[in-house]
XYZ file of N, CA, C and O in Angstrom:
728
model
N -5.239 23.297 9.776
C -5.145 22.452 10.956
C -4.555 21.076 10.612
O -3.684 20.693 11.392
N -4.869 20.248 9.576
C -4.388 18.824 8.729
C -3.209 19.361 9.007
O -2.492 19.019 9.947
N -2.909 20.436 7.995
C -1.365 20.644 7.829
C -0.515 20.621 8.705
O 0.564 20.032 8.641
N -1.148 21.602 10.076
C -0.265 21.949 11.323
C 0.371 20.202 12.199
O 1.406 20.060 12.850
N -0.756 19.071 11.858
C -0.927 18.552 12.552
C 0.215 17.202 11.472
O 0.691 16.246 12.085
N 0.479 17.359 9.951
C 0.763 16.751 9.349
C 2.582 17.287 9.479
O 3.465 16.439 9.348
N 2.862 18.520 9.701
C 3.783 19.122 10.175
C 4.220 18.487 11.675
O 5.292 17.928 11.905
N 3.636 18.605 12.189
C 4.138 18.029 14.088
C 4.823 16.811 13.847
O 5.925 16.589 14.348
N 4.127 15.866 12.978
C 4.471 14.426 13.075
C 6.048 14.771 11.895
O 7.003 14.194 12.415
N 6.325 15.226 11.068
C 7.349 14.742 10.657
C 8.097 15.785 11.755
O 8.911 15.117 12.393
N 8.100 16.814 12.074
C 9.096 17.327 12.706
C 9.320 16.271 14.513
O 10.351 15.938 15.098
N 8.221 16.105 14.779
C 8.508 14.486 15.672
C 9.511 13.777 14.997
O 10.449 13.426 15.713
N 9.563 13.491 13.887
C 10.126 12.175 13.323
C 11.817 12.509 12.898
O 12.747 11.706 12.807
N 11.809 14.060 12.677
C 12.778 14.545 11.913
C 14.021 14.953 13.775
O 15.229 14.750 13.892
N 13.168 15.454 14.706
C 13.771 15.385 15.850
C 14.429 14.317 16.745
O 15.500 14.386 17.349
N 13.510 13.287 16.684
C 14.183 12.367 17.488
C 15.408 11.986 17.225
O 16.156 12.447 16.363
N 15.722 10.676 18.387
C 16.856 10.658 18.234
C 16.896 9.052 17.771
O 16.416 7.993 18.175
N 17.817 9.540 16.605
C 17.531 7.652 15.447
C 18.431 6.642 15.887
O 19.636 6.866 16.006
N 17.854 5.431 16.160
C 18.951 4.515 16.569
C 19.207 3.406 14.916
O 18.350 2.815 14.259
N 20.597 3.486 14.718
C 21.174 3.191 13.058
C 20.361 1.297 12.957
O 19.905 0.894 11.887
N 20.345 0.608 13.960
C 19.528 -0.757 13.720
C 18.493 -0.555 13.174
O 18.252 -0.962 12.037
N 17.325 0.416 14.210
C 16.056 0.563 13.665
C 15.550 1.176 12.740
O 14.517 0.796 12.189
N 16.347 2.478 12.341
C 16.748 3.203 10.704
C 16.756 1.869 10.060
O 15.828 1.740 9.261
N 17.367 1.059 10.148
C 18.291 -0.256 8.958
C 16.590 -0.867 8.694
O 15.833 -0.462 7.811
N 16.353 -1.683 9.487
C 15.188 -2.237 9.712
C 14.072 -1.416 8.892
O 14.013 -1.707 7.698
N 13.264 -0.526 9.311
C 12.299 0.514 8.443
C 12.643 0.808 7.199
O 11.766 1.042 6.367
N 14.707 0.861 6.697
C 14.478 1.084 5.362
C 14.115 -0.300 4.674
O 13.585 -0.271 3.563
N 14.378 -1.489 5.284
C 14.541 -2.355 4.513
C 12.718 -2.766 4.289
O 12.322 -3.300 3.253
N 11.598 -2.332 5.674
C 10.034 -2.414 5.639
C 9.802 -1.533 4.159
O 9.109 -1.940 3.226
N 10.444 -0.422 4.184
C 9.641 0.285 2.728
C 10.514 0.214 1.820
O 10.257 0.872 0.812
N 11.627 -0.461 1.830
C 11.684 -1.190 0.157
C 11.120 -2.222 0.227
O 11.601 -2.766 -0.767
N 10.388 -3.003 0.685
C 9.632 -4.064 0.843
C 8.254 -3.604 0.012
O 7.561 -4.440 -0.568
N 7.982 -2.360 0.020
C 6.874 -1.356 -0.555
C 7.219 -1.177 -1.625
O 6.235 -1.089 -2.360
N 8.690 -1.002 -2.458
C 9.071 -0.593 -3.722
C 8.277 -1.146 -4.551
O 8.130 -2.366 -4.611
N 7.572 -0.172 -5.411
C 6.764 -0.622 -7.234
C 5.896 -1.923 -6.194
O 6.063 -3.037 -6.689
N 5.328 -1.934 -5.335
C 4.542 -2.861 -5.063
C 5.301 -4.560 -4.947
O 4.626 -5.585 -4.856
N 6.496 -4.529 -4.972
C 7.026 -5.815 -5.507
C 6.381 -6.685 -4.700
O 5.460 -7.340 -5.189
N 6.831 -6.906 -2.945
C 6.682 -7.601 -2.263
C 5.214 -8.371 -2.695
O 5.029 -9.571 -2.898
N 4.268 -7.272 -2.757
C 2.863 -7.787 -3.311
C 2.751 -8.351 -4.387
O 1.907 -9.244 -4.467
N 3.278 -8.132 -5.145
C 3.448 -9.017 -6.838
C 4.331 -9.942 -6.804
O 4.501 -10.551 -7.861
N 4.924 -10.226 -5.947
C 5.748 -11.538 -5.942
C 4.686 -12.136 -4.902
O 4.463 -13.252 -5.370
N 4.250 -12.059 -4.251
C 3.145 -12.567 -3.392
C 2.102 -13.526 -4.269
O 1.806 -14.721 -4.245
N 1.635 -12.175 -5.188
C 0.255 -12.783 -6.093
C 1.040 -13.626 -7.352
O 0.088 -14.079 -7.988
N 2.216 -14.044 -7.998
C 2.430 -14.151 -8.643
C 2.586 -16.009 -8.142
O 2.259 -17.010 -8.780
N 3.087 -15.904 -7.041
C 3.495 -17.102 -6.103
C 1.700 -17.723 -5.954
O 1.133 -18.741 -6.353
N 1.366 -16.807 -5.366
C -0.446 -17.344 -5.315
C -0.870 -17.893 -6.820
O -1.019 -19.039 -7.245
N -0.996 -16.642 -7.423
C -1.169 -17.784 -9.164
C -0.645 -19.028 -9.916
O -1.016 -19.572 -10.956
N 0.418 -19.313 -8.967
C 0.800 -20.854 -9.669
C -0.137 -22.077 -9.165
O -0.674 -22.868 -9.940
N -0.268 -22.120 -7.603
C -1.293 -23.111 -7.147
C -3.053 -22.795 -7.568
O -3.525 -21.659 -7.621
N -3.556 -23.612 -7.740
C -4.757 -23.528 -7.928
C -5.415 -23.181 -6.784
O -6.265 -22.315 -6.995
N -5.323 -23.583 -5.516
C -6.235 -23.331 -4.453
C -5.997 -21.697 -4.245
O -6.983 -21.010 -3.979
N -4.762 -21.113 -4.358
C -4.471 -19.503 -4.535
C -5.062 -18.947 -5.206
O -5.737 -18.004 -4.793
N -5.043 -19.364 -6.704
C -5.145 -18.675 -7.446
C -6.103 -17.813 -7.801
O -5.949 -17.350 -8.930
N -7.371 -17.316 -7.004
C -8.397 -16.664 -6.837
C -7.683 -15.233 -6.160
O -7.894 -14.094 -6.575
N -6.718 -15.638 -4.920
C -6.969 -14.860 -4.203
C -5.232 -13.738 -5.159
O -4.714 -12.677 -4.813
N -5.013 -14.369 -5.949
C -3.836 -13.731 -6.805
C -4.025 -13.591 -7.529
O -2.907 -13.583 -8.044
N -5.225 -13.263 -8.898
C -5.956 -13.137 -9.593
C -6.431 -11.476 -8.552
O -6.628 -10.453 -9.207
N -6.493 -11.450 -7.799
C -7.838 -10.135 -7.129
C -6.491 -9.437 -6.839
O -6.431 -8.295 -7.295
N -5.385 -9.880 -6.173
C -4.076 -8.923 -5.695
C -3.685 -8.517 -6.943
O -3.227 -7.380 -6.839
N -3.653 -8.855 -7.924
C -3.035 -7.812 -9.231
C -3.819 -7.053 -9.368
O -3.396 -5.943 -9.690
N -5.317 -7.203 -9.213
C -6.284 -6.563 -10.022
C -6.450 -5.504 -9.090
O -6.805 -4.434 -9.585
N -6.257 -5.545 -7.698
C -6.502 -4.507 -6.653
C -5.152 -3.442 -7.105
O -5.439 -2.376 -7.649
N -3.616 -3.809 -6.837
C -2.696 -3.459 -7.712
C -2.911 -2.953 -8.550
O -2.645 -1.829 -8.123
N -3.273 -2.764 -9.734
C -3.526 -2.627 -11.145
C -4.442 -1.011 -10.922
O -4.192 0.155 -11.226
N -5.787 -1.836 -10.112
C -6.620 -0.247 -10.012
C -6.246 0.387 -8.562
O -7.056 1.216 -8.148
N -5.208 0.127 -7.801
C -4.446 1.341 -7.279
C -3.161 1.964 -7.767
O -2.464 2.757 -7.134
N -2.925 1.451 -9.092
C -1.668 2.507 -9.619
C -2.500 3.804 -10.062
O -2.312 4.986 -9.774
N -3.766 3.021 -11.089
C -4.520 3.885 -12.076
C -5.175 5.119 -10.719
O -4.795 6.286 -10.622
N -6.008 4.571 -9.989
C -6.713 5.718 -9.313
C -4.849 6.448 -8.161
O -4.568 7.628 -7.952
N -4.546 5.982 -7.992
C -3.650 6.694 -6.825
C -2.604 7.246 -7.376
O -2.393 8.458 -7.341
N -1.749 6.277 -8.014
C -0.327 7.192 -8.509
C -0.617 7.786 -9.832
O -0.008 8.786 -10.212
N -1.530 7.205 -10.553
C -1.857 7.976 -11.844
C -2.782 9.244 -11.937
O -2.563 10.113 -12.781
N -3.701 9.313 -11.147
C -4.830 10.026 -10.856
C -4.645 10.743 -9.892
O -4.438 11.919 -10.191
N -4.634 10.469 -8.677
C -4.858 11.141 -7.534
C -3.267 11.907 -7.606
O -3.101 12.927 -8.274
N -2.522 11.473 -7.084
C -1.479 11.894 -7.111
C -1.086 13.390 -8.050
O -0.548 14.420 -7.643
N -1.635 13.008 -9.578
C -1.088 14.278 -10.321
C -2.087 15.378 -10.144
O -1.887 16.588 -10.250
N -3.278 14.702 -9.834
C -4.489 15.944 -9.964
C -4.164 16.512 -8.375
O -3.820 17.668 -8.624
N -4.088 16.378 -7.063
C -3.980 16.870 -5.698
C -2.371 17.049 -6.131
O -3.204 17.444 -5.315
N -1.214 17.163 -6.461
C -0.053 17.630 -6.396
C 0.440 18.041 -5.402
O 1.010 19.132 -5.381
N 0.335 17.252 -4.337
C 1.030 17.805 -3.060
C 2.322 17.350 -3.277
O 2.677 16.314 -3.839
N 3.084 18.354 -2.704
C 4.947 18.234 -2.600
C 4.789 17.316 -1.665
O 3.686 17.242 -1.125
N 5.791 16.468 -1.290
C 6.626 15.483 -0.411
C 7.134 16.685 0.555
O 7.552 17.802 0.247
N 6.946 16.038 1.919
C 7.571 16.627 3.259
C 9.404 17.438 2.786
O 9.668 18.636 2.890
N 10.034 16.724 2.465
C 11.447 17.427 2.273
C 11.055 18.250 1.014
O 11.706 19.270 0.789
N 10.134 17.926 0.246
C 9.943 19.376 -0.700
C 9.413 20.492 -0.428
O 9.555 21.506 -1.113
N 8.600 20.384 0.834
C 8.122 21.613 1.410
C 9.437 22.359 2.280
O 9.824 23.526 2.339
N 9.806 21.362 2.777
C 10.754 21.683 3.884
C 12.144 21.307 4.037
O 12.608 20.681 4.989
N 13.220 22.043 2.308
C 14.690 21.518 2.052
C 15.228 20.894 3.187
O 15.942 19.909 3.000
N 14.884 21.531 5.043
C 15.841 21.439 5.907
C 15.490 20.130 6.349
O 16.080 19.972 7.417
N 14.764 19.011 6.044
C 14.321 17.530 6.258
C 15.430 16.537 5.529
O 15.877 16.347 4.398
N 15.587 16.061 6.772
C 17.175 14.998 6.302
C 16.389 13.827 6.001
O 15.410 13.571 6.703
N 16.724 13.068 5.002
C 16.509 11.573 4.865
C 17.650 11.010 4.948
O 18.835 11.312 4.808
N 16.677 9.625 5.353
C 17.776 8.212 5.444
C 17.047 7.387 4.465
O 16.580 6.265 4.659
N 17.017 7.969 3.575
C 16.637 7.356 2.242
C 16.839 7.978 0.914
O 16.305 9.082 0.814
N 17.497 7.534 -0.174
C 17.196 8.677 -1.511
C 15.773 8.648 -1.621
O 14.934 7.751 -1.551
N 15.720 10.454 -1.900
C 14.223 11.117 -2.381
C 13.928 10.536 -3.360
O 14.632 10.342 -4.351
N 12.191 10.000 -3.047
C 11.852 9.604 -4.108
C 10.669 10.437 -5.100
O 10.193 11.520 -4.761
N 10.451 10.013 -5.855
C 9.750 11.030 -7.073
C 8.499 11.354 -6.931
O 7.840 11.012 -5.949
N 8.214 11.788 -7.537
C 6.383 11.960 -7.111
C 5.908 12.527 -6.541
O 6.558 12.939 -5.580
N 4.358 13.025 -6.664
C 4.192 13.640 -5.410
C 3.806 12.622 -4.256
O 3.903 11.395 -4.296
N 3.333 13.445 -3.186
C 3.168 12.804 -2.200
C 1.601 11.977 -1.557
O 1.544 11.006 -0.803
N 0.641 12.635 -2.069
C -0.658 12.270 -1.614
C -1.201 11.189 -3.123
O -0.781 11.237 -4.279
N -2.318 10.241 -2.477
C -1.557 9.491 -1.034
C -0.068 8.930 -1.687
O 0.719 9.062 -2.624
N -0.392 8.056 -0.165
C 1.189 7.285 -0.563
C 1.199 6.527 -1.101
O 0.645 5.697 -0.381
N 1.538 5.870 -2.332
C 1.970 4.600 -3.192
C 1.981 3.288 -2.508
O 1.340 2.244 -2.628
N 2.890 3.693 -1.784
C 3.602 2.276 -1.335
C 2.235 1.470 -0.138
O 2.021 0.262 -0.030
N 1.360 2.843 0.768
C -0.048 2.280 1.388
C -0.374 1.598 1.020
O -0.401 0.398 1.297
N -0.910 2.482 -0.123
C -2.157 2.266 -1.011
C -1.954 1.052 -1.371
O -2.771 0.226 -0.965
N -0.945 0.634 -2.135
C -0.520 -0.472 -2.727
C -0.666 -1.488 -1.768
O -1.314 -2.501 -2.032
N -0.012 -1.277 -0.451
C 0.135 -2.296 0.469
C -1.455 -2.893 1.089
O -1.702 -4.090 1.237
N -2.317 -1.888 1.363
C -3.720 -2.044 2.046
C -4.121 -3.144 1.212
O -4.122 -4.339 1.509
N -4.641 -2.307 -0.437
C -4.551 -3.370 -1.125
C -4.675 -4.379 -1.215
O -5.739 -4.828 -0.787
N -3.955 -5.072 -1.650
C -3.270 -6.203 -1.547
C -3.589 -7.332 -0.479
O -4.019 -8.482 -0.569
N -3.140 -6.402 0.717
C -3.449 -7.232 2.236
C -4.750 -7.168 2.269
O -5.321 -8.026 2.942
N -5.589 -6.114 1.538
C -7.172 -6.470 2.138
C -7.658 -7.436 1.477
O -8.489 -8.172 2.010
N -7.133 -7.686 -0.161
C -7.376 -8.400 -0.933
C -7.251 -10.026 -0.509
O -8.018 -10.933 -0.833
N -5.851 -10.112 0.444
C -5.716 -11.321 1.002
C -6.869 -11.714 1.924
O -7.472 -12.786 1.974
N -7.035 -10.606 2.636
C -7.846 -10.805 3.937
C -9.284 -11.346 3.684
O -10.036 -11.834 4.527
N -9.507 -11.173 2.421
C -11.054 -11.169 2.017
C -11.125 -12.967 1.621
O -12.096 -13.708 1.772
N -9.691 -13.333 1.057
C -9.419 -14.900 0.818
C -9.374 -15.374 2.464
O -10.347 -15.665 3.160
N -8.334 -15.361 2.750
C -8.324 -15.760 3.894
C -7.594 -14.850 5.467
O -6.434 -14.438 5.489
N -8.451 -14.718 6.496
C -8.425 -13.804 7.640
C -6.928 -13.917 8.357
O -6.277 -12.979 8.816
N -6.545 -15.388 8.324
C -5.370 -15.362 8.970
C -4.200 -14.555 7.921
O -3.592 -13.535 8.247
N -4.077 -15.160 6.811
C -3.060 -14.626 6.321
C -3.171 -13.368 5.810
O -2.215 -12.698 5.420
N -4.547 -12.960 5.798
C -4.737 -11.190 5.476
C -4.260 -10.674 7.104
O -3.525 -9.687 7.088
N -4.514 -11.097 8.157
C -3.839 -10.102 9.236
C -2.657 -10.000 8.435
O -2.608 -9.097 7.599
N -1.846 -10.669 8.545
C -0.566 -10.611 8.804
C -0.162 -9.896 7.816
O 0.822 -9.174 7.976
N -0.898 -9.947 6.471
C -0.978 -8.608 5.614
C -0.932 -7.727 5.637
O -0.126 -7.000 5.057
N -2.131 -7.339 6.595
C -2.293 -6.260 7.328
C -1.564 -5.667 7.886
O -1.242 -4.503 7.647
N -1.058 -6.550 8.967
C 0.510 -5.601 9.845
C 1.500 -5.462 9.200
O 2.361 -4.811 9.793
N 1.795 -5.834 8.110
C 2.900 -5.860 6.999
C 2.557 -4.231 6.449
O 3.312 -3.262 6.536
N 1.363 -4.270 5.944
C 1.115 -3.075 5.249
C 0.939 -2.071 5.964
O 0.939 -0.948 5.459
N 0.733 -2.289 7.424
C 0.729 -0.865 8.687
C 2.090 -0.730 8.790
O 2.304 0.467 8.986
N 3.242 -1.415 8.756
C 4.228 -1.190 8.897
C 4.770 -0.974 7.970
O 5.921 -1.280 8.283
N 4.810 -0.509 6.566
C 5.055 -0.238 4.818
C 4.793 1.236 5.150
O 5.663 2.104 5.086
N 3.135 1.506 5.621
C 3.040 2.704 5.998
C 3.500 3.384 7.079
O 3.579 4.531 6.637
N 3.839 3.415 8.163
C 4.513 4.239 8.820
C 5.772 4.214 8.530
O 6.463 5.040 9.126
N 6.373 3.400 7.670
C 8.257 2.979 7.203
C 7.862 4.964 6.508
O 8.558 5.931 6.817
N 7.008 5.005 5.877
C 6.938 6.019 4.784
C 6.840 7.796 5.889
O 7.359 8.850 5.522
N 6.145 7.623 7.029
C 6.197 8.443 8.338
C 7.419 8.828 8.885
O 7.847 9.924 9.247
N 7.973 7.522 8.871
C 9.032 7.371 9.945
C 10.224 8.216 8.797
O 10.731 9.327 8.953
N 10.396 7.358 7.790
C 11.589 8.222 6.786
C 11.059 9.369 6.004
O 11.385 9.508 4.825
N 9.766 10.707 6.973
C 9.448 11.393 6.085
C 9.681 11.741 4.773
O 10.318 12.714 4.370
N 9.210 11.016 4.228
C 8.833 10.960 2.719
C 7.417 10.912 2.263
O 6.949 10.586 1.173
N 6.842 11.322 3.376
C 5.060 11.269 3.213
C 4.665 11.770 4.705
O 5.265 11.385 5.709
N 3.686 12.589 4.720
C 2.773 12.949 5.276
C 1.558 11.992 5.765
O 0.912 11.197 5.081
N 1.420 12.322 7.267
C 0.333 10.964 8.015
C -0.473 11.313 7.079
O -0.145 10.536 6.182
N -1.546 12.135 6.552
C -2.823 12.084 5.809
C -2.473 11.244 4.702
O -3.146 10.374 4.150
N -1.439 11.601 4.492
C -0.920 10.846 3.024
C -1.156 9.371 2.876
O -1.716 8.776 1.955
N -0.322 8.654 4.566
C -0.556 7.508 4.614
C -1.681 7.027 5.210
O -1.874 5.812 5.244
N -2.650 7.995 5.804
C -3.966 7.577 6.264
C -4.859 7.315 5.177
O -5.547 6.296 5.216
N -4.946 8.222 4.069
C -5.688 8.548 3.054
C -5.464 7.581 2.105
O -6.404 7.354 1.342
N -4.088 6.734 1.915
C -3.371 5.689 1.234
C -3.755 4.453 1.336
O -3.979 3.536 0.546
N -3.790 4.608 2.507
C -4.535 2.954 3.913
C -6.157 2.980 3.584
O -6.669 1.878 3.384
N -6.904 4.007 3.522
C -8.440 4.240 3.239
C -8.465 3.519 1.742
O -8.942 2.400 1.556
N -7.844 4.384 0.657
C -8.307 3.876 -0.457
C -7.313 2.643 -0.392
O -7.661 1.786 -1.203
N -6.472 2.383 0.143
C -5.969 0.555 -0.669
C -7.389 -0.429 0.254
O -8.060 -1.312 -0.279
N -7.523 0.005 1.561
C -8.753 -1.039 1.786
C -9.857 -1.076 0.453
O -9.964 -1.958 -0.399
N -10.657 0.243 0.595
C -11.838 0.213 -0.752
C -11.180 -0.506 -1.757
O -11.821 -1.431 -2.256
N -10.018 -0.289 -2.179
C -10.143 -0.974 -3.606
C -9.447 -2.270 -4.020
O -9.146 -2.707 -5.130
N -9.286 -2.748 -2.789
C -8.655 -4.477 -2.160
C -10.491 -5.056 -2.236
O -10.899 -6.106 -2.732
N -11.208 -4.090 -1.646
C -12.776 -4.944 -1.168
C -13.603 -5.046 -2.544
O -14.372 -5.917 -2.952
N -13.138 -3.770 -3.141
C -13.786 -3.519 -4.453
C -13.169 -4.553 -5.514
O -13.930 -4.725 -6.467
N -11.842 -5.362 -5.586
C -11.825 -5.525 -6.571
C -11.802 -7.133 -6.016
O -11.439 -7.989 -6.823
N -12.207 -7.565 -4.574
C -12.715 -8.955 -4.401
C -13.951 -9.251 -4.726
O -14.267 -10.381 -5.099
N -15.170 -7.815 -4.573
C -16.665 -7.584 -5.112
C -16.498 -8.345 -6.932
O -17.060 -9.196 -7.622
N -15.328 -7.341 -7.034
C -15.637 -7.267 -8.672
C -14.912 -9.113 -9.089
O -15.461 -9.710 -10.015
N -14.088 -9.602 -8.564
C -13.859 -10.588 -9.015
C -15.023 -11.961 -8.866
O -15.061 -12.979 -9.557
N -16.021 -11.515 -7.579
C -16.851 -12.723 -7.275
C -18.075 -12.392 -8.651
O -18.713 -13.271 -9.231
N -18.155 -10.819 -8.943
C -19.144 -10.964 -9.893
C -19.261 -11.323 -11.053
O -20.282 -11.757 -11.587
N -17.983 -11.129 -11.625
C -17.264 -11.431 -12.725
C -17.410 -13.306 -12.616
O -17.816 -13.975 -13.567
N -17.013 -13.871 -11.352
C -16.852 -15.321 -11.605
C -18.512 -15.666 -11.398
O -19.004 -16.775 -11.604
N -19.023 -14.841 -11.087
C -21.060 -15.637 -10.520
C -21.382 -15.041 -12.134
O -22.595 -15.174 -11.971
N -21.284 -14.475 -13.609
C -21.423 -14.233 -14.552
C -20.860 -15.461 -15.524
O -21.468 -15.942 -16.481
N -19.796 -15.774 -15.131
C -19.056 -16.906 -16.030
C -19.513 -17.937 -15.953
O -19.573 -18.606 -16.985
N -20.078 -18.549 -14.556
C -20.749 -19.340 -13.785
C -22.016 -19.893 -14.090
O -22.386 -21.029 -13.791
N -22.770 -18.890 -14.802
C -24.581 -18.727 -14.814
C -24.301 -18.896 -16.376
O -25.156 -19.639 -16.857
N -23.094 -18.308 -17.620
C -22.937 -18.575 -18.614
C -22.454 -19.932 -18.613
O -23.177 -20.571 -19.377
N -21.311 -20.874 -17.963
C -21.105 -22.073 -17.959
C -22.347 -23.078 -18.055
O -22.174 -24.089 -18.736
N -23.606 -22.884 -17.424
C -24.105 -23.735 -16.910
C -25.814 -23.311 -17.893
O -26.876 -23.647 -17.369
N -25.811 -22.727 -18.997
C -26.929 -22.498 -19.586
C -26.705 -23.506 -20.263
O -25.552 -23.908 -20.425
N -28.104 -24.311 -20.964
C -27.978 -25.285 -22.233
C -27.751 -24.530 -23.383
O -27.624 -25.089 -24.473
């Protein structure tokens, strides 16, 4: 039933009818997703100021443990083919990219990141947010991933954006309680 229903949406996507602006536009949203850059130039920019630098300190580290659990882990152990690998007759407007498909990289990566922001601060984590909803459906829209893919992508980059703001406050309330012993 996933499948039937993971099937409808790219053959939706693979049917319509594409207008070449908004193709242009979506490819340029998920290279915005490529290797995570957009996000690592983000946190890298956050780590130079001090008042950032908390919240770019947690975006690598969220980064970091969504390559390991998603593209390293998940990915090889679930081995799902990519939509045009199931289905040669799927045209892209993008070169195929490698990997398998579950989840999606570029989500995962993106949730991430943006949740990681969001947890610093609400305004500029929305806007994270819609950045990274729109990273993920770029990946829908140019079937190269499957909705579960990018639902399942979006699930774990939140957990491990929240998880690795948990892990950075505990890590700093440890350094904190050691700073301040005689």
């Amino acid at each position: 039933m996933i499948q039937q229903l993971d099937n409808a949406v790219v053959d939706f996507f693979q049917g319509m009818q594409h207008i070449p602006a908004i193709d242009w536009i979506i490819k340029i949203i998920t290279y915005l997703g490529e290797n995570g850059i957009l996000w690592i130039l983000i946190a890298v920019i956050f780590l130079i100021f001090k008042k950032t630098r908390k919240c770019g300190i947690i975006i690598l580290g969220s980064l970091v443990l969504g390559l390991i659990i998603g593209n390293l882990a998940l990915k090889n152990i679930i081995a799902r083919p990519r939509p045009f690998i199931a289905d040669p007759s799927i045209t892209l407007l993008i070169s195929a990219p490698d990997g398998f498909s579950f989840p999606s990289g570029h989500t995962l990566s993106s949730f991430a990141a943006a949740t990681s922001i969001f947890t610093w601060d609400k305004r500029y984590g929305i806007i994270a947010l819609v950045m990274a909803a729109l990273i993920g459906f770029s990946r829908i829209y140019l079937c190269v991933h499957y909705l579960t893919d990018v639902i399942c992508g979006a699930i774990l980059g939140v957990l491990i954006g929240l998880f690795a703001a948990w892990l950075y406050s505990v890590i700093e309330k440890k350094l904190t309680i050691k700073e301040n012993r005689p």
